[in-house]
Amino acid sequence: MTFPAGEPIPVESVEASAYTIDTDAPESDGTLGWDSTTFILATVRAGGQVGTGYTYGGTAVTTVVNAKLADVLSGADALQPPARWAQMQHAVRNMGKPGVVASAISAVDIALWDLRARLLGEPLVIALGAVHDATPIYGSGGFTSYDNDTLAAQLRGWVQAGIPRVKMKVGRDPDADLDRVTAARAAIGEDTELFVDANGAFGRKQALLWAQRFADYDVRWFEEPVSSDDLDGLRLLCERGPAGMDIAAGEYGYHLPYFHQMLAAGAVDCLQADVTRALGITGVLKVAALCDARGMDLSLHCAPQISAHVGTAVWHLRHLEYFHDHVRIEGLAFDGTIDPEPGGLLRPDRTAPGHGLTVKHADLEKYRVA
């Protein structure tokens, strides 16, 4: 179907559904344990095409999409995702944006960008104005619930797949962490970068102590050594932590002021943002502009099958978290997923319209909860 140039294409419907999928083994990090993940799928229809977006969160996200955002967007021009993004911001003013509402907007914004690209017959990386051909990744998992053999096998597997950087969880049982980091370093060798993530498990002085200990194993990245809400603590780690070890946080940011405050406080060496939380593609590109203005790198958090596309449009891009749970779920949910290339790169398909993903509805249906 073709449309007259410049003519709006009205949104016909917006829908969301939720699917709870068990992990392949019990998982935990420094502050939380879990055995399942809820995947939220959003679809937007217009002009005979369907755009698909997604996020990770509770079933309440579907309520926001179906009961609020669907009416807001009905009849609006599907060719203008940034305008629809602004429209959604105004509509949720009295609902409380961070958390559930931001996740709902994120999923719909991703779907709108996919829809626009499909309507125009172009790949998403072209629609977003890519400045890179591919997005570097690091393997992520290494849960505190794993024994050392399981930990070593997972990290070694990423290295054997050509991924030159890997991350593990720390902080739940600090007495065990040196043994775990020793096992990790032995498994990946000296040439692979090793990252750790405490998920806010440590206090300030405790985190500083562990940063010094991790430095003995050439750990290059210490994520959320303290709570991401403790900007003074993060800044302390940035200023007093070991040379060569970057302090990172930002994955729990849901809107632009959060990221501005974190950057203004000097709280990170590298900022993180999650396209499925931080108000979608439109939101993350605005976060990237904050980083560009400071000459600071942005690292994308999880959701690799959409984040790989977004990463190509981020000028000061560091890398993307290739997270074990999301890799597994997105492989179950979609055909057309992209696999890492040697060197640890995800290269989006430039021959398929949109993000190139096709939902495997039949495979997902048994997990549906909303």
mmCIF file of C-alpha atoms in Angstrom:
data_model
loop_
_atom_site.group_PDB
_atom_site.id
_atom_site.type_symbol
_atom_site.label_atom_id
_atom_site.label_comp_id
_atom_site.label_asym_id
_atom_site.label_seq_id
_atom_site.Cartn_x
_atom_site.Cartn_y
_atom_site.Cartn_z
ATOM 1 C CA MET A 1 0.000 0.000 0.000
ATOM 2 C CA THR A 2 1.318 3.473 -0.861
ATOM 3 C CA PHE A 3 0.260 6.795 0.640
ATOM 4 C CA PRO A 4 0.354 10.332 -0.760
ATOM 5 C CA ALA A 5 3.540 12.112 0.294
ATOM 6 C CA GLY A 6 3.006 14.279 3.351
ATOM 7 C CA GLU A 7 -0.401 12.850 4.178
ATOM 8 C CA PRO A 8 -0.886 11.635 7.778
ATOM 9 C CA ILE A 9 -1.561 7.959 8.404
ATOM 10 C CA PRO A 10 -3.890 7.634 11.406
ATOM 11 C CA VAL A 11 -3.241 5.178 14.213
ATOM 12 C CA GLU A 12 -6.000 2.578 14.161
ATOM 13 C CA SER A 13 -5.313 0.630 17.349
ATOM 14 C CA VAL A 14 -2.882 0.264 20.243
ATOM 15 C CA GLU A 15 -2.771 -2.902 22.340
ATOM 16 C CA ALA A 16 -0.569 -4.579 24.924
ATOM 17 C CA SER A 17 -0.347 -8.092 26.362
ATOM 18 C CA ALA A 18 1.812 -9.677 29.075
ATOM 19 C CA TYR A 19 3.657 -13.012 29.264
ATOM 20 C CA THR A 20 5.385 -14.421 32.339
ATOM 21 C CA ILE A 21 8.268 -16.740 31.472
ATOM 22 C CA ASP A 22 10.204 -18.821 33.997
ATOM 23 C CA THR A 23 13.972 -18.426 34.148
ATOM 24 C CA ASP A 24 16.038 -21.456 33.154
ATOM 25 C CA ALA A 25 17.341 -21.602 36.758
ATOM 26 C CA PRO A 26 16.842 -19.543 39.937
ATOM 27 C CA GLU A 27 18.611 -16.176 39.624
ATOM 28 C CA SER A 28 19.760 -13.501 42.042
ATOM 29 C CA ASP A 29 21.973 -10.454 42.246
ATOM 30 C CA GLY A 30 23.223 -8.338 45.129
ATOM 31 C CA THR A 31 19.766 -7.181 46.240
ATOM 32 C CA LEU A 32 17.088 -9.335 44.559
ATOM 33 C CA GLY A 33 16.205 -12.912 43.634
ATOM 34 C CA TRP A 34 13.733 -14.032 40.950
ATOM 35 C CA ASP A 35 12.549 -17.098 39.025
ATOM 36 C CA SER A 36 10.503 -15.509 36.218
ATOM 37 C CA THR A 37 10.327 -12.416 34.026
ATOM 38 C CA THR A 38 7.226 -10.714 32.639
ATOM 39 C CA PHE A 39 7.533 -9.614 29.022
ATOM 40 C CA ILE A 40 5.141 -6.901 27.770
ATOM 41 C CA LEU A 41 4.332 -6.781 24.058
ATOM 42 C CA ALA A 42 2.823 -3.636 22.502
ATOM 43 C CA THR A 43 1.387 -3.350 18.988
ATOM 44 C CA VAL A 44 0.298 -0.272 17.048
ATOM 45 C CA ARG A 45 -1.606 -0.595 13.770
ATOM 46 C CA ALA A 46 -1.923 1.921 10.934
ATOM 47 C CA GLY A 47 -2.063 1.868 7.142
ATOM 48 C CA GLY A 48 -2.123 -1.911 6.879
ATOM 49 C CA GLN A 49 1.086 -2.316 8.925
ATOM 50 C CA VAL A 50 1.782 -3.377 12.504
ATOM 51 C CA GLY A 51 4.540 -1.919 14.652
ATOM 52 C CA THR A 52 5.837 -3.933 17.579
ATOM 53 C CA GLY A 53 7.437 -2.759 20.801
ATOM 54 C CA TYR A 54 8.138 -4.318 24.158
ATOM 55 C CA THR A 55 9.313 -3.844 27.696
ATOM 56 C CA TYR A 56 9.867 -5.883 30.858
ATOM 57 C CA GLY A 57 7.672 -5.239 33.899
ATOM 58 C CA GLY A 58 4.448 -6.152 35.670
ATOM 59 C CA THR A 59 1.021 -6.665 34.143
ATOM 60 C CA ALA A 60 0.054 -3.156 35.271
ATOM 61 C CA VAL A 61 1.985 -1.910 32.222
ATOM 62 C CA THR A 62 -0.662 -3.440 29.963
ATOM 63 C CA THR A 63 -3.385 -1.584 31.852
ATOM 64 C CA VAL A 64 -1.703 1.760 31.176
ATOM 65 C CA VAL A 65 -1.364 0.961 27.474
ATOM 66 C CA ASN A 66 -4.850 -0.453 26.958
ATOM 67 C CA ALA A 67 -6.804 1.872 29.261
ATOM 68 C CA LYS A 68 -4.953 5.143 28.672
ATOM 69 C CA LEU A 69 -2.459 5.322 25.822
ATOM 70 C CA ALA A 70 -4.668 3.575 23.258
ATOM 71 C CA ASP A 71 -7.288 6.326 23.485
ATOM 72 C CA VAL A 72 -4.652 9.068 23.507
ATOM 73 C CA LEU A 73 -3.113 7.884 20.224
ATOM 74 C CA SER A 74 -6.246 6.853 18.346
ATOM 75 C CA GLY A 75 -6.426 8.709 15.024
ATOM 76 C CA ALA A 76 -3.075 10.476 15.488
ATOM 77 C CA ASP A 77 -0.456 10.443 12.710
ATOM 78 C CA ALA A 78 1.631 7.255 12.865
ATOM 79 C CA LEU A 79 4.427 8.870 10.847
ATOM 80 C CA GLN A 80 5.446 11.181 13.709
ATOM 81 C CA PRO A 81 6.695 9.111 16.678
ATOM 82 C CA PRO A 82 8.295 12.113 18.455
ATOM 83 C CA ALA A 83 4.970 13.979 18.331
ATOM 84 C CA ARG A 84 3.143 10.937 19.670
ATOM 85 C CA TRP A 85 5.796 10.644 22.395
ATOM 86 C CA ALA A 86 5.128 14.235 23.485
ATOM 87 C CA GLN A 87 1.395 13.579 23.373
ATOM 88 C CA MET A 88 1.813 10.616 25.733
ATOM 89 C CA GLN A 89 3.929 12.706 28.153
ATOM 90 C CA HIS A 90 1.150 15.247 28.572
ATOM 91 C CA ALA A 91 -1.555 12.610 28.887
ATOM 92 C CA VAL A 92 0.041 10.826 31.865
ATOM 93 C CA ARG A 93 0.816 13.982 33.890
ATOM 94 C CA ASN A 94 -1.420 12.952 36.795
ATOM 95 C CA MET A 95 -0.508 9.237 36.772
ATOM 96 C CA GLY A 96 3.102 9.362 38.025
ATOM 97 C CA LYS A 97 5.570 8.817 35.221
ATOM 98 C CA PRO A 98 8.536 6.822 36.636
ATOM 99 C CA GLY A 99 8.092 3.047 36.737
ATOM 100 C CA VAL A 100 4.990 1.459 35.255
ATOM 101 C CA VAL A 101 3.857 4.445 33.176
ATOM 102 C CA ALA A 102 7.302 5.091 31.705
ATOM 103 C CA SER A 103 7.618 1.419 30.778
ATOM 104 C CA ALA A 104 4.246 1.553 29.020
ATOM 105 C CA ILE A 105 5.248 4.655 27.042
ATOM 106 C CA SER A 106 8.566 2.996 26.189
ATOM 107 C CA ALA A 107 6.919 -0.078 24.682
ATOM 108 C CA VAL A 108 4.483 2.016 22.635
ATOM 109 C CA ASP A 109 7.192 4.425 21.463
ATOM 110 C CA ILE A 110 9.285 1.481 20.210
ATOM 111 C CA ALA A 111 6.220 0.147 18.383
ATOM 112 C CA LEU A 112 5.584 3.559 16.815
ATOM 113 C CA TRP A 113 9.132 3.806 15.478
ATOM 114 C CA ASP A 114 8.908 0.276 14.085
ATOM 115 C CA LEU A 115 5.544 1.106 12.507
ATOM 116 C CA ARG A 116 6.822 4.309 10.898
ATOM 117 C CA ALA A 117 9.772 2.467 9.371
ATOM 118 C CA ARG A 118 7.527 -0.291 8.039
ATOM 119 C CA LEU A 119 5.078 2.219 6.566
ATOM 120 C CA LEU A 120 7.966 3.882 4.743
ATOM 121 C CA GLY A 121 9.611 0.583 3.801
ATOM 122 C CA GLU A 122 12.932 1.307 5.489
ATOM 123 C CA PRO A 123 15.011 -0.438 8.169
ATOM 124 C CA LEU A 124 14.863 1.087 11.623
ATOM 125 C CA VAL A 125 18.589 1.881 11.658
ATOM 126 C CA ILE A 126 18.068 4.145 8.643
ATOM 127 C CA ALA A 127 14.980 5.742 10.184
ATOM 128 C CA LEU A 128 16.961 6.538 13.349
ATOM 129 C CA GLY A 129 19.924 8.058 11.507
ATOM 130 C CA ALA A 130 22.610 5.508 12.320
ATOM 131 C CA VAL A 131 26.157 6.724 12.928
ATOM 132 C CA HIS A 132 27.521 3.202 13.547
ATOM 133 C CA ASP A 133 27.116 0.011 11.544
ATOM 134 C CA ALA A 134 26.833 -2.221 14.619
ATOM 135 C CA THR A 135 26.524 -2.099 18.406
ATOM 136 C CA PRO A 136 29.278 -3.555 20.655
ATOM 137 C CA ILE A 137 28.013 -5.846 23.410
ATOM 138 C CA TYR A 138 29.135 -7.437 26.647
ATOM 139 C CA GLY A 139 27.848 -10.773 27.937
ATOM 140 C CA SER A 140 25.839 -10.313 31.134
ATOM 141 C CA GLY A 141 24.544 -12.775 33.717
ATOM 142 C CA GLY A 142 26.905 -14.352 36.213
ATOM 143 C CA PHE A 143 24.192 -14.443 38.843
ATOM 144 C CA THR A 144 25.020 -14.809 42.529
ATOM 145 C CA SER A 145 22.796 -17.905 42.578
ATOM 146 C CA TYR A 146 25.242 -19.711 40.276
ATOM 147 C CA ASP A 147 27.936 -21.962 41.701
ATOM 148 C CA ASN A 148 31.442 -21.224 40.475
ATOM 149 C CA ASP A 149 31.377 -23.936 37.813
ATOM 150 C CA THR A 150 28.148 -22.598 36.325
ATOM 151 C CA LEU A 151 29.473 -19.043 36.502
ATOM 152 C CA ALA A 152 32.712 -19.994 34.761
ATOM 153 C CA ALA A 153 30.907 -21.963 32.046
ATOM 154 C CA GLN A 154 28.577 -19.079 31.199
ATOM 155 C CA LEU A 155 31.325 -16.481 31.018
ATOM 156 C CA ARG A 156 33.598 -18.803 29.055
ATOM 157 C CA GLY A 157 30.783 -19.425 26.582
ATOM 158 C CA TRP A 158 30.526 -15.732 25.763
ATOM 159 C CA VAL A 159 34.261 -15.481 25.258
ATOM 160 C CA GLN A 160 34.193 -18.502 22.950
ATOM 161 C CA ALA A 161 31.403 -16.763 20.998
ATOM 162 C CA GLY A 162 33.804 -13.878 20.370
ATOM 163 C CA ILE A 163 32.468 -11.425 22.983
ATOM 164 C CA PRO A 164 35.504 -9.638 24.470
ATOM 165 C CA ARG A 165 33.861 -8.347 27.659
ATOM 166 C CA VAL A 166 31.646 -10.044 30.285
ATOM 167 C CA LYS A 167 29.827 -9.071 33.490
ATOM 168 C CA MET A 168 28.959 -10.902 36.697
ATOM 169 C CA LYS A 169 26.860 -10.076 39.761
ATOM 170 C CA VAL A 170 28.430 -9.411 43.162
ATOM 171 C CA GLY A 171 27.421 -8.185 46.597
ATOM 172 C CA ARG A 172 24.934 -10.737 47.919
ATOM 173 C CA ASP A 173 27.615 -12.641 49.848
ATOM 174 C CA PRO A 174 30.773 -10.500 49.847
ATOM 175 C CA ASP A 175 32.723 -13.241 51.651
ATOM 176 C CA ALA A 176 32.294 -15.419 48.542
ATOM 177 C CA ASP A 177 32.978 -12.732 45.951
ATOM 178 C CA LEU A 178 36.747 -13.023 45.771
ATOM 179 C CA ASP A 179 36.462 -16.751 45.038
ATOM 180 C CA ARG A 180 33.819 -16.031 42.438
ATOM 181 C CA VAL A 181 35.865 -13.290 40.755
ATOM 182 C CA THR A 182 38.917 -15.576 40.842
ATOM 183 C CA ALA A 183 36.905 -18.303 39.087
ATOM 184 C CA ALA A 184 35.612 -15.787 36.550
ATOM 185 C CA ARG A 185 39.053 -14.443 35.701
ATOM 186 C CA ALA A 186 40.447 -17.959 35.341
ATOM 187 C CA ALA A 187 37.588 -18.883 32.989
ATOM 188 C CA ILE A 188 37.896 -15.902 30.662
ATOM 189 C CA GLY A 189 41.664 -15.396 30.621
ATOM 190 C CA GLU A 190 43.632 -12.187 30.866
ATOM 191 C CA ASP A 191 42.570 -10.620 27.554
ATOM 192 C CA THR A 192 38.822 -10.415 28.231
ATOM 193 C CA GLU A 193 37.435 -7.403 30.080
ATOM 194 C CA LEU A 194 35.713 -8.308 33.356
ATOM 195 C CA PHE A 195 32.846 -6.198 34.724
ATOM 196 C CA VAL A 196 31.005 -6.494 38.061
ATOM 197 C CA ASP A 197 27.546 -5.293 39.093
ATOM 198 C CA ALA A 198 26.501 -4.937 42.757
ATOM 199 C CA ASN A 199 22.960 -3.669 42.069
ATOM 200 C CA GLY A 200 23.356 -1.195 44.916
ATOM 201 C CA ALA A 201 24.272 -3.804 47.520
ATOM 202 C CA PHE A 202 27.149 -1.941 49.189
ATOM 203 C CA GLY A 203 27.451 1.098 51.410
ATOM 204 C CA ARG A 204 29.857 3.834 50.346
ATOM 205 C CA LYS A 205 32.997 2.834 52.253
ATOM 206 C CA GLN A 206 32.286 -0.878 51.714
ATOM 207 C CA ALA A 207 31.983 -0.270 47.975
ATOM 208 C CA LEU A 208 35.270 1.631 47.949
ATOM 209 C CA LEU A 209 36.986 -1.269 49.706
ATOM 210 C CA TRP A 210 35.598 -3.771 47.216
ATOM 211 C CA ALA A 211 36.544 -1.589 44.266
ATOM 212 C CA GLN A 212 40.164 -1.795 45.421
ATOM 213 C CA ARG A 213 39.906 -5.580 45.807
ATOM 214 C CA PHE A 214 38.278 -6.050 42.411
ATOM 215 C CA ALA A 215 41.020 -3.950 40.830
ATOM 216 C CA ASP A 216 43.481 -6.738 41.673
ATOM 217 C CA TYR A 217 41.580 -8.861 39.121
ATOM 218 C CA ASP A 218 41.652 -6.095 36.481
ATOM 219 C CA VAL A 219 37.932 -5.362 36.818
ATOM 220 C CA ARG A 220 37.249 -2.458 34.457
ATOM 221 C CA TRP A 221 33.602 -1.650 35.264
ATOM 222 C CA PHE A 222 31.842 -1.437 38.636
ATOM 223 C CA GLU A 223 28.108 -0.981 38.138
ATOM 224 C CA GLU A 224 25.892 0.380 40.901
ATOM 225 C CA PRO A 225 28.425 -0.131 43.687
ATOM 226 C CA VAL A 226 25.929 1.792 45.845
ATOM 227 C CA SER A 227 22.279 2.619 45.225
ATOM 228 C CA SER A 228 21.724 4.588 42.046
ATOM 229 C CA ASP A 229 19.781 7.065 44.197
ATOM 230 C CA ASP A 230 22.944 7.819 46.198
ATOM 231 C CA LEU A 231 24.521 10.348 43.867
ATOM 232 C CA ASP A 232 27.039 11.487 46.493
ATOM 233 C CA GLY A 233 28.117 7.889 47.019
ATOM 234 C CA LEU A 234 28.512 7.262 43.317
ATOM 235 C CA ARG A 235 30.546 10.440 42.973
ATOM 236 C CA LEU A 236 32.772 9.281 45.857
ATOM 237 C CA LEU A 237 33.496 6.068 43.950
ATOM 238 C CA CYS A 238 34.185 8.003 40.738
ATOM 239 C CA GLU A 239 36.637 10.292 42.505
ATOM 240 C CA ARG A 240 38.372 7.785 44.775
ATOM 241 C CA GLY A 241 37.994 4.477 42.964
ATOM 242 C CA PRO A 242 40.904 2.717 41.239
ATOM 243 C CA ALA A 243 42.289 4.147 38.019
ATOM 244 C CA GLY A 244 41.012 2.250 35.013
ATOM 245 C CA MET A 245 37.739 1.190 36.696
ATOM 246 C CA ASP A 246 34.634 3.009 35.469
ATOM 247 C CA ILE A 247 31.674 3.579 37.787
ATOM 248 C CA ALA A 248 28.352 3.129 35.987
ATOM 249 C CA ALA A 249 24.664 3.595 36.802
ATOM 250 C CA GLY A 250 21.436 4.770 35.183
ATOM 251 C CA GLU A 251 19.505 1.623 34.283
ATOM 252 C CA TYR A 252 16.678 2.669 36.626
ATOM 253 C CA GLY A 253 16.214 6.049 34.978
ATOM 254 C CA TYR A 254 12.709 6.620 33.642
ATOM 255 C CA HIS A 255 12.791 10.197 32.358
ATOM 256 C CA LEU A 256 15.180 12.931 31.305
ATOM 257 C CA PRO A 257 15.520 14.812 34.644
ATOM 258 C CA TYR A 258 16.891 11.668 36.322
ATOM 259 C CA PHE A 259 19.747 11.426 33.818
ATOM 260 C CA HIS A 260 20.424 15.158 33.906
ATOM 261 C CA GLN A 261 20.741 15.063 37.700
ATOM 262 C CA MET A 262 23.061 12.046 37.608
ATOM 263 C CA LEU A 263 25.332 13.693 35.055
ATOM 264 C CA ALA A 264 25.267 17.080 36.761
ATOM 265 C CA ALA A 265 26.321 15.420 40.036
ATOM 266 C CA GLY A 266 29.380 13.825 38.411
ATOM 267 C CA ALA A 267 28.040 10.509 39.667
ATOM 268 C CA VAL A 268 29.166 8.222 36.826
ATOM 269 C CA ASP A 269 32.080 7.653 34.478
ATOM 270 C CA CYS A 270 29.702 6.069 31.959
ATOM 271 C CA LEU A 271 25.931 6.557 31.961
ATOM 272 C CA GLN A 272 23.461 3.718 31.375
ATOM 273 C CA ALA A 273 19.942 3.915 29.938
ATOM 274 C CA ASP A 274 17.318 1.293 29.119
ATOM 275 C CA VAL A 275 15.211 1.826 25.999
ATOM 276 C CA THR A 276 12.363 -0.217 27.536
ATOM 277 C CA ARG A 277 12.247 2.038 30.627
ATOM 278 C CA ALA A 278 13.551 5.481 29.701
ATOM 279 C CA LEU A 279 10.553 6.473 27.540
ATOM 280 C CA GLY A 280 11.507 4.385 24.551
ATOM 281 C CA ILE A 281 13.640 5.181 21.537
ATOM 282 C CA THR A 282 12.669 8.855 21.594
ATOM 283 C CA GLY A 283 13.590 9.111 25.269
ATOM 284 C CA VAL A 284 16.938 7.340 24.979
ATOM 285 C CA LEU A 285 18.012 9.484 22.028
ATOM 286 C CA LYS A 286 17.409 12.523 24.251
ATOM 287 C CA VAL A 287 19.523 10.920 26.992
ATOM 288 C CA ALA A 288 22.213 10.318 24.382
ATOM 289 C CA ALA A 289 22.166 14.030 23.546
ATOM 290 C CA LEU A 290 22.900 14.828 27.213
ATOM 291 C CA CYS A 291 25.920 12.534 26.969
ATOM 292 C CA ASP A 292 26.999 14.043 23.657
ATOM 293 C CA ALA A 293 26.984 17.515 25.217
ATOM 294 C CA ARG A 294 29.417 16.282 27.871
ATOM 295 C CA GLY A 295 31.524 14.041 25.658
ATOM 296 C CA MET A 296 30.487 11.125 27.890
ATOM 297 C CA ASP A 297 29.762 7.582 26.728
ATOM 298 C CA LEU A 298 26.338 5.976 27.025
ATOM 299 C CA SER A 299 25.938 2.244 27.633
ATOM 300 C CA LEU A 300 22.579 0.704 26.752
ATOM 301 C CA HIS A 301 20.923 -1.597 29.255
ATOM 302 C CA CYS A 302 19.468 -4.948 28.123
ATOM 303 C CA ALA A 303 16.635 -5.668 25.609
ATOM 304 C CA PRO A 304 19.311 -6.446 23.001
ATOM 305 C CA GLN A 305 17.086 -6.958 19.967
ATOM 306 C CA ILE A 306 15.810 -3.388 20.028
ATOM 307 C CA SER A 307 18.780 -1.795 21.797
ATOM 308 C CA ALA A 308 21.090 -2.998 19.009
ATOM 309 C CA HIS A 309 19.214 -0.739 16.583
ATOM 310 C CA VAL A 310 19.133 2.220 18.955
ATOM 311 C CA GLY A 311 22.843 1.860 19.693
ATOM 312 C CA THR A 312 23.713 2.546 16.075
ATOM 313 C CA ALA A 313 22.184 6.021 16.430
ATOM 314 C CA VAL A 314 24.046 6.942 19.651
ATOM 315 C CA TRP A 315 27.126 9.030 18.883
ATOM 316 C CA HIS A 316 29.026 8.479 22.151
ATOM 317 C CA LEU A 317 28.116 4.793 22.426
ATOM 318 C CA ARG A 318 30.163 2.530 24.718
ATOM 319 C CA HIS A 319 28.345 -0.799 24.453
ATOM 320 C CA LEU A 320 25.134 -2.748 25.124
ATOM 321 C CA GLU A 321 24.351 -5.267 27.852
ATOM 322 C CA TYR A 322 23.667 -8.657 26.231
ATOM 323 C CA PHE A 323 21.649 -9.948 29.190
ATOM 324 C CA HIS A 324 21.109 -13.687 29.561
ATOM 325 C CA ASP A 325 17.390 -13.525 30.459
ATOM 326 C CA HIS A 326 16.456 -11.110 27.690
ATOM 327 C CA VAL A 327 18.455 -12.980 25.047
ATOM 328 C CA ARG A 328 16.499 -16.109 25.931
ATOM 329 C CA ILE A 329 13.073 -14.419 26.062
ATOM 330 C CA GLU A 330 13.522 -12.410 22.870
ATOM 331 C CA GLY A 331 14.612 -15.562 21.058
ATOM 332 C CA LEU A 332 11.430 -17.245 22.243
ATOM 333 C CA ALA A 333 9.216 -14.260 21.358
ATOM 334 C CA PHE A 334 10.540 -13.290 17.921
ATOM 335 C CA ASP A 335 11.713 -14.572 14.597
ATOM 336 C CA GLY A 336 14.380 -12.423 12.961
ATOM 337 C CA THR A 337 16.608 -11.973 16.021
ATOM 338 C CA ILE A 338 20.256 -11.106 15.396
ATOM 339 C CA ASP A 339 23.173 -13.027 16.875
ATOM 340 C CA PRO A 340 26.556 -11.669 17.966
ATOM 341 C CA GLU A 341 29.341 -11.464 15.429
ATOM 342 C CA PRO A 342 32.957 -12.256 16.322
ATOM 343 C CA GLY A 343 34.353 -9.260 18.140
ATOM 344 C CA GLY A 344 31.165 -8.878 20.153
ATOM 345 C CA LEU A 345 28.922 -6.918 17.773
ATOM 346 C CA LEU A 346 25.194 -6.953 17.067
ATOM 347 C CA ARG A 347 24.644 -5.804 13.486
ATOM 348 C CA PRO A 348 21.023 -4.882 12.626
ATOM 349 C CA ASP A 349 19.572 -6.158 9.367
ATOM 350 C CA ARG A 350 19.505 -3.301 6.851
ATOM 351 C CA THR A 351 17.402 -5.256 4.352
ATOM 352 C CA ALA A 352 14.281 -5.758 6.504
ATOM 353 C CA PRO A 353 11.754 -2.987 7.208
ATOM 354 C CA GLY A 354 11.453 -1.780 10.788
ATOM 355 C CA HIS A 355 13.397 -3.685 13.410
ATOM 356 C CA GLY A 356 12.988 -6.904 11.430
ATOM 357 C CA LEU A 357 11.330 -8.855 14.250
ATOM 358 C CA THR A 358 8.217 -10.991 13.793
ATOM 359 C CA VAL A 359 6.241 -12.052 16.847
ATOM 360 C CA LYS A 360 5.893 -15.802 17.420
ATOM 361 C CA HIS A 361 2.371 -15.533 18.823
ATOM 362 C CA ALA A 362 1.762 -19.277 19.018
ATOM 363 C CA ASP A 363 4.926 -19.849 21.031
ATOM 364 C CA LEU A 364 4.138 -16.991 23.409
ATOM 365 C CA GLU A 365 0.493 -17.781 24.052
ATOM 366 C CA LYS A 366 1.059 -20.410 26.761
ATOM 367 C CA TYR A 367 2.862 -17.790 28.851
ATOM 368 C CA ARG A 368 0.125 -15.152 28.578
ATOM 369 C CA VAL A 369 -1.049 -13.616 31.847
ATOM 370 C CA ALA A 370 -2.774 -10.422 30.644
#
